PDB file of C-alpha atoms in Angstrom:
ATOM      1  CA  UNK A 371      15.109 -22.192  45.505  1.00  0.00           C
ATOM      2  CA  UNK A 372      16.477 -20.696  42.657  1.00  0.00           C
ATOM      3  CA  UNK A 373      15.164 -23.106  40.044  1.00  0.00           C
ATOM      4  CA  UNK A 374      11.355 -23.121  41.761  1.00  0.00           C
ATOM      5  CA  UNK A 375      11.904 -19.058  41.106  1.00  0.00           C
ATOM      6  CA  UNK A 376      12.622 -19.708  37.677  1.00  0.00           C
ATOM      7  CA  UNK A 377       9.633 -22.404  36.570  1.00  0.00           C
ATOM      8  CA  UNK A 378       7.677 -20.343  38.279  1.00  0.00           C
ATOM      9  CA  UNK A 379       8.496 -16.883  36.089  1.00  0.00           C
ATOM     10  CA  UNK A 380       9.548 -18.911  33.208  1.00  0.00           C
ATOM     11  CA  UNK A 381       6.623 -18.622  31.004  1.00  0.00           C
ATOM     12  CA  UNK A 382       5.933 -15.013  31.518  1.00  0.00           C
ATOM     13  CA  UNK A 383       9.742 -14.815  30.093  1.00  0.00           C
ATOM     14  CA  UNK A 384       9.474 -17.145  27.531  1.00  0.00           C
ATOM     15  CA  UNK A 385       6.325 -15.189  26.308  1.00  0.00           C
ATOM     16  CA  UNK A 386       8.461 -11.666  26.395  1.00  0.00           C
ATOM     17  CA  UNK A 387      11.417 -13.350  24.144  1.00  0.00           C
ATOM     18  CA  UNK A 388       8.679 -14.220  21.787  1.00  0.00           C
ATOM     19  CA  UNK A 389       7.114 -10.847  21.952  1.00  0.00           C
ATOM     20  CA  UNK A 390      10.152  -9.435  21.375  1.00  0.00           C
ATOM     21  CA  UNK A 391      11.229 -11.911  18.770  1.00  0.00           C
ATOM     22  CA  UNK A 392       8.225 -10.526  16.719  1.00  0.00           C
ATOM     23  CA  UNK A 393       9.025  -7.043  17.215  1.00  0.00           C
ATOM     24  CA  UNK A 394      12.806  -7.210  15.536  1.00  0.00           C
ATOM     25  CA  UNK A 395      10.835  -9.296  12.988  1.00  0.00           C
ATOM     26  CA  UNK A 396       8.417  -6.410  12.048  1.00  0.00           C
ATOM     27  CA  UNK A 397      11.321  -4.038  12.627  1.00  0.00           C
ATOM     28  CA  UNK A 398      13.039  -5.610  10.003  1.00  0.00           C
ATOM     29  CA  UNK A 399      10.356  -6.214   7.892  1.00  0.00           C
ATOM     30  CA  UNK A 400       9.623  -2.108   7.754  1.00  0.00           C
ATOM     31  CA  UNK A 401      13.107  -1.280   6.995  1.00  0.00           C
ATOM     32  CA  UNK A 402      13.691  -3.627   4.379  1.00  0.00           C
ATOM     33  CA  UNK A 403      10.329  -2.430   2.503  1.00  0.00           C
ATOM     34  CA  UNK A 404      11.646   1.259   3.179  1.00  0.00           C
ATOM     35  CA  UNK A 405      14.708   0.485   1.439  1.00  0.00           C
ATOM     36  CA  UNK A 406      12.798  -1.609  -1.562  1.00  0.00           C
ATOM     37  CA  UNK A 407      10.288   1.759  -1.465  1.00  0.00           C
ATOM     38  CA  UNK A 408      13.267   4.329  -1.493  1.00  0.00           C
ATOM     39  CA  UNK A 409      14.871   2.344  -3.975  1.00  0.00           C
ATOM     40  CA  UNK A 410      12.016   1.773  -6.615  1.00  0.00           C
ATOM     41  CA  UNK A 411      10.692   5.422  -6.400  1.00  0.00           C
ATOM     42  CA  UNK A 412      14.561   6.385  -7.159  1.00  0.00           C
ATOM     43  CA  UNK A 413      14.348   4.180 -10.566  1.00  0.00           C
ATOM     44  CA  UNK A 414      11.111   5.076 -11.649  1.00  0.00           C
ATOM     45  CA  UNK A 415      11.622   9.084 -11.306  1.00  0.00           C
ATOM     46  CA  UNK A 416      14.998   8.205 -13.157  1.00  0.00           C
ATOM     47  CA  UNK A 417      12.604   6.276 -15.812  1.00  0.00           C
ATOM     48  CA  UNK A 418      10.063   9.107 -16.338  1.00  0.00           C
ATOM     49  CA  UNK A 419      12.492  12.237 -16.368  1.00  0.00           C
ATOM     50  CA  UNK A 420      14.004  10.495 -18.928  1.00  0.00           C
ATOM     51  CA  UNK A 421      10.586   9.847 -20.695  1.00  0.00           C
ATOM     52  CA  UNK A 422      11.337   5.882 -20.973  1.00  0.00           C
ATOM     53  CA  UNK A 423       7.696   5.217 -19.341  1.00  0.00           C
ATOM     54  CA  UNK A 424       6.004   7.276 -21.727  1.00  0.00           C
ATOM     55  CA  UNK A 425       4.819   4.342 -23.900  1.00  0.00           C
ATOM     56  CA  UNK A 426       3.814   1.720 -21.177  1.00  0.00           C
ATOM     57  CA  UNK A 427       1.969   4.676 -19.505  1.00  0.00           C
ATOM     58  CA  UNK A 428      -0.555   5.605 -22.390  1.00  0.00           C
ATOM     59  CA  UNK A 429      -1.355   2.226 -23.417  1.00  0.00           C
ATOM     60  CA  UNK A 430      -2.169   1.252 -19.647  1.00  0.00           C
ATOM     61  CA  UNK A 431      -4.143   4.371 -19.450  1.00  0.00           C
ATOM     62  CA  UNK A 432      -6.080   3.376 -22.699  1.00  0.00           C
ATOM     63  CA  UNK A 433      -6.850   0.129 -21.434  1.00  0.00           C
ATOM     64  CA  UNK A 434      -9.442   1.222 -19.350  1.00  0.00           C
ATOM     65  CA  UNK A 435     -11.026   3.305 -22.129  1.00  0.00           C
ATOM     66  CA  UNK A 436     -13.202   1.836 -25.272  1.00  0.00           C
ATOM     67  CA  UNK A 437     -11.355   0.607 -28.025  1.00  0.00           C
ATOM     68  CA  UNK A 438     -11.219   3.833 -30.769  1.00  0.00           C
ATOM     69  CA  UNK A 439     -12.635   5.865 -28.098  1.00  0.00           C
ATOM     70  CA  UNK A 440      -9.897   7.060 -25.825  1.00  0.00           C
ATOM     71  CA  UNK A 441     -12.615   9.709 -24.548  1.00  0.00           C
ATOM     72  CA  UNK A 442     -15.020   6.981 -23.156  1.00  0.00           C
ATOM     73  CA  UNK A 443     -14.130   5.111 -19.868  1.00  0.00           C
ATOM     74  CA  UNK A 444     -14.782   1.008 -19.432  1.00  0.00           C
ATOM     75  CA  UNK A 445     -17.653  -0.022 -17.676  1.00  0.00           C
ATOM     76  CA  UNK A 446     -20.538   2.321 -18.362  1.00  0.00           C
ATOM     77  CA  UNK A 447     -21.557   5.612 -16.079  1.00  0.00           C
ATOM     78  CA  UNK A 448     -22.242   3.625 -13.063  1.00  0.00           C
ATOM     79  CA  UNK A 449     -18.477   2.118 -13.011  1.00  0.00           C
ATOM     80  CA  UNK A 450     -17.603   5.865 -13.434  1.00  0.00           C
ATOM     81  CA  UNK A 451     -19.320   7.158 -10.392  1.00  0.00           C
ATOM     82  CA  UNK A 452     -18.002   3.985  -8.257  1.00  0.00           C
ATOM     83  CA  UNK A 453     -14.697   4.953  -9.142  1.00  0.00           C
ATOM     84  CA  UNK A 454     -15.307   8.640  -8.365  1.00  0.00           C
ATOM     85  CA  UNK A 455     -16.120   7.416  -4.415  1.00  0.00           C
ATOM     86  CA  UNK A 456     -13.010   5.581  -4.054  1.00  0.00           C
ATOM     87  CA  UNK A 457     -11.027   7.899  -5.649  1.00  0.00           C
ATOM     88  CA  UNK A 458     -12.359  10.335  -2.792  1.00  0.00           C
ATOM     89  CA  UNK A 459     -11.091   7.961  -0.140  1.00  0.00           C
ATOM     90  CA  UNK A 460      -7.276   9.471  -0.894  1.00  0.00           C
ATOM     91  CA  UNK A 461      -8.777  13.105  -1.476  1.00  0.00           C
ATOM     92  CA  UNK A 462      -7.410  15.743   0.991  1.00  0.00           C
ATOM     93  CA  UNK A 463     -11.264  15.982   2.604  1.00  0.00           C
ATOM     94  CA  UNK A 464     -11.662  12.127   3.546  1.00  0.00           C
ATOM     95  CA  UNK A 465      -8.458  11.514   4.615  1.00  0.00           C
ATOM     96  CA  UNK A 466      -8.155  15.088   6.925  1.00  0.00           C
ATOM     97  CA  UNK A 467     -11.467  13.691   8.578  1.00  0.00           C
ATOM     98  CA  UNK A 468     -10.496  10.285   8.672  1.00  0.00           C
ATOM     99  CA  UNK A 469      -7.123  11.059  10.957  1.00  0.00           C
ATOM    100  CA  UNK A 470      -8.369  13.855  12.795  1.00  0.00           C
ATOM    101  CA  UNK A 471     -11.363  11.709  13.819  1.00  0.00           C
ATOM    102  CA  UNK A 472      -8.576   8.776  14.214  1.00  0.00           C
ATOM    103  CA  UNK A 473      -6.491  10.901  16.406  1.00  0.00           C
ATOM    104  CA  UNK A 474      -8.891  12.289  18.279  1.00  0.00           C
ATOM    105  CA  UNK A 475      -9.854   8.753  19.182  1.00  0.00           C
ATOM    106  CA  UNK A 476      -6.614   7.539  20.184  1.00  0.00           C
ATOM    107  CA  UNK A 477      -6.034  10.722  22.142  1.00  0.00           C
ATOM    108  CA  UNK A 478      -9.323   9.716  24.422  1.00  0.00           C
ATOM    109  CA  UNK A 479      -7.843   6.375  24.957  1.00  0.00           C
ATOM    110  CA  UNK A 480      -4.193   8.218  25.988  1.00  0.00           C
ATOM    111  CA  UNK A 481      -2.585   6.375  23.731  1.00  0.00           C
ATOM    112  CA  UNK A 482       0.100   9.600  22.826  1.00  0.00           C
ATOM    113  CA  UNK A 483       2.638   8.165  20.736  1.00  0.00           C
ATOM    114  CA  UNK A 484      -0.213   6.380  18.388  1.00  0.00           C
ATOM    115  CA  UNK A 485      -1.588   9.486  17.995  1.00  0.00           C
ATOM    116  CA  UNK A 486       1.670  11.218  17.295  1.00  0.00           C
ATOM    117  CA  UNK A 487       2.646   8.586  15.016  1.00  0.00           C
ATOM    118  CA  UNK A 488      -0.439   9.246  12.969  1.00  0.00           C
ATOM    119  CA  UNK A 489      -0.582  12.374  12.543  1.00  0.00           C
ATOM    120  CA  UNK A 490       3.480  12.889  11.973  1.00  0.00           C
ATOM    121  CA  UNK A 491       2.864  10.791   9.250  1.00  0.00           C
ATOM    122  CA  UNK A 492      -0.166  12.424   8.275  1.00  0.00           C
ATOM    123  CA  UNK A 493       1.938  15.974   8.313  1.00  0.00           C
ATOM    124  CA  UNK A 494       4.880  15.145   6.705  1.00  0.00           C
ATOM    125  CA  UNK A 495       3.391  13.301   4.318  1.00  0.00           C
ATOM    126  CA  UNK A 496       1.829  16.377   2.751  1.00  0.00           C
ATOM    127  CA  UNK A 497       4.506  18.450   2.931  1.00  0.00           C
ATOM    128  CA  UNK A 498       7.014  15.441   1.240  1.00  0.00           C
ATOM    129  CA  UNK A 499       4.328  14.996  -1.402  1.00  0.00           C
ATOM    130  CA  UNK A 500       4.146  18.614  -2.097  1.00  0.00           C
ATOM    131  CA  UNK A 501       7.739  19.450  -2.427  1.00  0.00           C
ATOM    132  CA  UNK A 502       8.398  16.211  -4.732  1.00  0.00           C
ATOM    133  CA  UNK A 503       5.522  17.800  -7.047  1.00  0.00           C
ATOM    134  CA  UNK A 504       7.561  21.067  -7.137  1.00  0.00           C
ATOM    135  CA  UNK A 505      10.666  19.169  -7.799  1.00  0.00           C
ATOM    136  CA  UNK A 506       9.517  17.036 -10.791  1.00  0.00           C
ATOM    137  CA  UNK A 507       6.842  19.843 -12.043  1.00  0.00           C
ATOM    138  CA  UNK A 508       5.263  16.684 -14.533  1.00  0.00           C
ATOM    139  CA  UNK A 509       2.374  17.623 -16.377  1.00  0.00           C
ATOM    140  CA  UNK A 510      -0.932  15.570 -15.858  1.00  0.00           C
ATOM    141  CA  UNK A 511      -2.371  13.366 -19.232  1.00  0.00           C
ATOM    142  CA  UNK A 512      -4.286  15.613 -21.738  1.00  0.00           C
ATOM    143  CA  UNK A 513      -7.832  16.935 -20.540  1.00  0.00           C
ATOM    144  CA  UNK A 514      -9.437  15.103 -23.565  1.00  0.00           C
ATOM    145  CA  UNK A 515      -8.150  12.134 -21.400  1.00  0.00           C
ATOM    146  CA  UNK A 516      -9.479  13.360 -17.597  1.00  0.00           C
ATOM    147  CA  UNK A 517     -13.027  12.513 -16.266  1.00  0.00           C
ATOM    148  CA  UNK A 518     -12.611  14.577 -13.608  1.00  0.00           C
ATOM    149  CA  UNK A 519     -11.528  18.004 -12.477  1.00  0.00           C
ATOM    150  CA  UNK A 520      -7.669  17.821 -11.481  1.00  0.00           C
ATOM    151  CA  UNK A 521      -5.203  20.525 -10.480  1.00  0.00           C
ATOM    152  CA  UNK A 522      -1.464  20.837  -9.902  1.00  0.00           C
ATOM    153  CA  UNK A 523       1.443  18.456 -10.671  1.00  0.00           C
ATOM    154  CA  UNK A 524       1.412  14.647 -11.634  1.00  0.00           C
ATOM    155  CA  UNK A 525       4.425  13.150 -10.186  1.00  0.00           C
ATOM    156  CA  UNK A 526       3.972  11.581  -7.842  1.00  0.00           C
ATOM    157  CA  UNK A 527       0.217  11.027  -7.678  1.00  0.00           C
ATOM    158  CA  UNK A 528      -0.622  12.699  -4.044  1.00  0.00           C
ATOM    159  CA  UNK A 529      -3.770  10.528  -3.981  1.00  0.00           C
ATOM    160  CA  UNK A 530      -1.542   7.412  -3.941  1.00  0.00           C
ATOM    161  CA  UNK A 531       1.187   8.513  -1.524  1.00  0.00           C
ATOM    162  CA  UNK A 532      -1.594   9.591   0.863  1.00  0.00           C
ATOM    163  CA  UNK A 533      -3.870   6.925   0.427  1.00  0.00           C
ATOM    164  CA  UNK A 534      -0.378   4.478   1.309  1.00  0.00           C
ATOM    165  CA  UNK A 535       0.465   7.191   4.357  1.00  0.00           C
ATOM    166  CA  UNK A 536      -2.726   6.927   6.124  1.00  0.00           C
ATOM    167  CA  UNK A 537      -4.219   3.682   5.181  1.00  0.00           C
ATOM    168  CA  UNK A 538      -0.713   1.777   5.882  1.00  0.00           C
ATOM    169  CA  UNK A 539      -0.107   3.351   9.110  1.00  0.00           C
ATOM    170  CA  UNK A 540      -3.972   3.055   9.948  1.00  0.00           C
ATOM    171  CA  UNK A 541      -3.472  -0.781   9.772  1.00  0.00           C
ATOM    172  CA  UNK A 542       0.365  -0.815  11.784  1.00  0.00           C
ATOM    173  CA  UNK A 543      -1.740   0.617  14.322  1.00  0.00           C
ATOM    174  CA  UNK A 544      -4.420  -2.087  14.331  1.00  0.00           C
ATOM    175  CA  UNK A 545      -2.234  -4.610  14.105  1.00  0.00           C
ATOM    176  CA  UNK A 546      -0.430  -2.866  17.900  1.00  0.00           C
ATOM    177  CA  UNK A 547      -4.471  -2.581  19.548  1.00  0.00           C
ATOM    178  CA  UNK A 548      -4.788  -6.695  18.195  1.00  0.00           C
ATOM    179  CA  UNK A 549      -4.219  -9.568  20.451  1.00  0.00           C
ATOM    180  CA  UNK A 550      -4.899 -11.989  17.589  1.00  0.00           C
ATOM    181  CA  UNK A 551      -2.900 -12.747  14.384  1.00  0.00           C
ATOM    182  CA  UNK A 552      -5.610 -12.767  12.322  1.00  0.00           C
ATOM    183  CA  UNK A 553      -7.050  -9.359  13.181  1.00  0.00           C
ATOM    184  CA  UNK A 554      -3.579  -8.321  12.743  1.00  0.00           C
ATOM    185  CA  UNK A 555      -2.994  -9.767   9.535  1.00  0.00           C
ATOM    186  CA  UNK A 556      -6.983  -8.206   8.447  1.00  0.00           C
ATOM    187  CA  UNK A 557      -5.546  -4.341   9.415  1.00  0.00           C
ATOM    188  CA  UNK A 558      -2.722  -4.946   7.306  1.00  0.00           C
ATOM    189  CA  UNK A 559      -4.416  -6.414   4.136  1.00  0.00           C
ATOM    190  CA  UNK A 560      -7.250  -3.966   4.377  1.00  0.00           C
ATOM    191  CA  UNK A 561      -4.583  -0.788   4.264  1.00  0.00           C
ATOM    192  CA  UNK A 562      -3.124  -2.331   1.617  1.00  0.00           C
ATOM    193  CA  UNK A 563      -6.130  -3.279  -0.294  1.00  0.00           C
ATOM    194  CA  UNK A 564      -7.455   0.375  -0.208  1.00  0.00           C
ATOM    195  CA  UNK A 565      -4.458   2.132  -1.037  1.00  0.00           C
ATOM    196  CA  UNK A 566      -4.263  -0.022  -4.230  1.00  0.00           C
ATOM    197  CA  UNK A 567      -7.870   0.781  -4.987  1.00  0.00           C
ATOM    198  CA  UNK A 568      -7.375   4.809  -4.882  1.00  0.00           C
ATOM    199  CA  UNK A 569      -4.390   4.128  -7.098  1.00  0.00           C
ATOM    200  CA  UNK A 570      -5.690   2.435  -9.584  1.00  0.00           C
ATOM    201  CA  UNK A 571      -9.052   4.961 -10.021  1.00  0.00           C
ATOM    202  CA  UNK A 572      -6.655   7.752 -10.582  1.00  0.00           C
ATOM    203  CA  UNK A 573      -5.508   5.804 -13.882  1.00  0.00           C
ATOM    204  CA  UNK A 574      -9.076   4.957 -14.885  1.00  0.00           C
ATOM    205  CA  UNK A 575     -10.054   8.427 -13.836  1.00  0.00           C
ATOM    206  CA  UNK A 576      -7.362   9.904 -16.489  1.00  0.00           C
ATOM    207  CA  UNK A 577      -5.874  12.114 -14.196  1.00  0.00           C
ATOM    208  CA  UNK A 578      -2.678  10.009 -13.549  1.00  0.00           C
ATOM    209  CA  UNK A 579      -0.287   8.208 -15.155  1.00  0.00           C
ATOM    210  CA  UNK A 580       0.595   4.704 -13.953  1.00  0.00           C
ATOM    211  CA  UNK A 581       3.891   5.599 -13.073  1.00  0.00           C
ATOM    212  CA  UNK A 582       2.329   8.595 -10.896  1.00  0.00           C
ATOM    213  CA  UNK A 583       1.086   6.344  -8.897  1.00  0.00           C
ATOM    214  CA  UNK A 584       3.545   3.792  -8.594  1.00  0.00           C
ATOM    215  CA  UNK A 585       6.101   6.232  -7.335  1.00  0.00           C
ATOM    216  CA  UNK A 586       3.036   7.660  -5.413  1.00  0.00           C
ATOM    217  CA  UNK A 587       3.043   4.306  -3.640  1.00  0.00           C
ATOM    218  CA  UNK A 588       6.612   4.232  -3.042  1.00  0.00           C
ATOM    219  CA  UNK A 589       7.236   7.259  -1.277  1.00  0.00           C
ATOM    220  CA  UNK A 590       3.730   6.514   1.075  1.00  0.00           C
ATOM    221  CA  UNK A 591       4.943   2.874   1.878  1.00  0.00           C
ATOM    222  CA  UNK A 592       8.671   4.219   2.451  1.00  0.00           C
ATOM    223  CA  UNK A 593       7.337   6.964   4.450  1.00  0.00           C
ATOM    224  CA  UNK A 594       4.815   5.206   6.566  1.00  0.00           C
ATOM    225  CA  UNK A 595       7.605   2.693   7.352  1.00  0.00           C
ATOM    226  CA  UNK A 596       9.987   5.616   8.327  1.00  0.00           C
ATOM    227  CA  UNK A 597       7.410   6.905  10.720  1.00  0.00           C
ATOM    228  CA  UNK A 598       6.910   3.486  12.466  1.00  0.00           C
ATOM    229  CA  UNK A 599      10.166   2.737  12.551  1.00  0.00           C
ATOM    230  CA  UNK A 600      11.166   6.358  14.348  1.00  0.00           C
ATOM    231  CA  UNK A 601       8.055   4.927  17.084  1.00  0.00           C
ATOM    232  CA  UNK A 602       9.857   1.940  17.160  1.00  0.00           C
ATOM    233  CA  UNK A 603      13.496   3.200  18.306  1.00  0.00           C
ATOM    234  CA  UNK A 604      11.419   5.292  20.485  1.00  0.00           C
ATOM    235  CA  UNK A 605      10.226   3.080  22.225  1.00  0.00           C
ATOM    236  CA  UNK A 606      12.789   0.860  22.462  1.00  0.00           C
ATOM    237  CA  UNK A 607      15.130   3.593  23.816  1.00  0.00           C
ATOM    238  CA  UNK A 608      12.785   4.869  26.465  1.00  0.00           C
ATOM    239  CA  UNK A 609      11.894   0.880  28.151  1.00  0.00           C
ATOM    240  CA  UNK A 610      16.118   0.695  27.888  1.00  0.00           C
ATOM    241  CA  UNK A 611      16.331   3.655  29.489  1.00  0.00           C
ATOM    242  CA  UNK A 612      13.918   2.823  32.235  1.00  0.00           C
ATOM    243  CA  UNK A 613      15.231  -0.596  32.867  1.00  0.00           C
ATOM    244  CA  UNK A 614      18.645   0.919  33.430  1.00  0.00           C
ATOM    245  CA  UNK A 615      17.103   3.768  35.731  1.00  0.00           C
ATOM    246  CA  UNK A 616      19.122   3.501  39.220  1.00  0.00           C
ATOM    247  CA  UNK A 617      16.261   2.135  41.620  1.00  0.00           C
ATOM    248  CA  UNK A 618      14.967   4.245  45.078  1.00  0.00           C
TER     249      UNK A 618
END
């Protein structure tokens, strides 16, 4: 009977509206903080080209220096040097390793569009960051201000964007591989947490403003979103597709 056919493959349908319930939700949740990201990054280049953040950027840069000593950093050498490691977790050498290690990974499991997805974003990240450095052309805070070594443009800080590309998408993609909410929630936090950690040691590092890194963030978070969002529709169009495929 009809109904006994339906009890009997209700739950497994009651658990793919669900599933699919949560997938429009984090659909929607991705394009509305690609719009907030587009839309911030869009104000504060306004902001800076305009030389309104000028102010607010200096003193936040001088707060993590000594009082009368702009030269000498907060927190003593060893502070200094722990800052220097994170910082390295959004240099170019880290994060290269980090997703061609990822990828590789992903690739041995056949899991192709993760590994597309991560490196697309990986890709076009760097060449976005690069050409919105060209664009703006803004020069990095005085060297009397910079514990480290740093070359090119300022705006926007590539450490950030990257560190928001990679990290971001690195915890999208272990929220997919999680069955539990928890772990799920864990990936997320933990890309966030460390892309907000390489940020802020390029302020106390002198080598960025905070605005560099804000818009930094911005563009990462809008672009990771745009990547997983371009996965999304992917996939979406390709089960549609199938499901619609004329049969024998």
């Amino acid at each position: 009977m009809h109904w006994r056919r339906w009890l009997a493959g209700g739950p497994a349908l009651v658990k793919r509206m669900v599933l699919s319930a949560r997938a429009e939700l984090a659909a929607t949740g991705a394009l509305l903080v690609l719009a907030i990201s587009v839309l911030s990054f869009i104000e504060i280049a306004d902001d800076v080209q305009e030389g309104d953040t000028r102010r607010i950027d200096r003193a936040i840069l001088l707060m993590f220096r000594t009082a009368g000593d702009p030269e000498t950093p907060l927190g003593g050498r060893w502070v200094r040097e722990a800052v220097g490691d994170i910082t390295a977790l959004g240099g170019w050498t880290v994060l290269t390793l980090f997703v061609v290690l990822l990828v590789g990974f992903l690739v041995s499991l056949r899991r192709w569009r993760e590994a597309a997805l991560l490196a697309a974003a990986a890709i076009g990240g760097t060449v976005l960051g690069q050409t919105l450095k060209g664009i703006f052309g803004r020069e990095r805070p005085e060297e009397s201000l910079r514990l480290v070594e740093a070359i090119h443009t300022s705006f926007p800080s590539g450490h950030a964007m990257m560190s928001a590309v990679i990290y971001l998408t690195f915890g999208v993609l272990m929220a997919r591989f999680a069955n539990r909410t928890r772990v799920k929630i864990f990936g997320m936090i933990m890309g966030v947490v460390l892309t907000l950690m390489v940020g802020v040691s390029r302020v106390y590092l002198g080598v960025h403003w905070p605005s560099d890194v804000l818009a930094g963030w911005c563009v990462g978070a809008a672009w990771a979103m745009f990547c997983w969002l371009v996965v999304w529709a992917a996939e979406r169009w390709w089960r549609a597709d199938v499901e619609h495929a004329p049969q024998g």
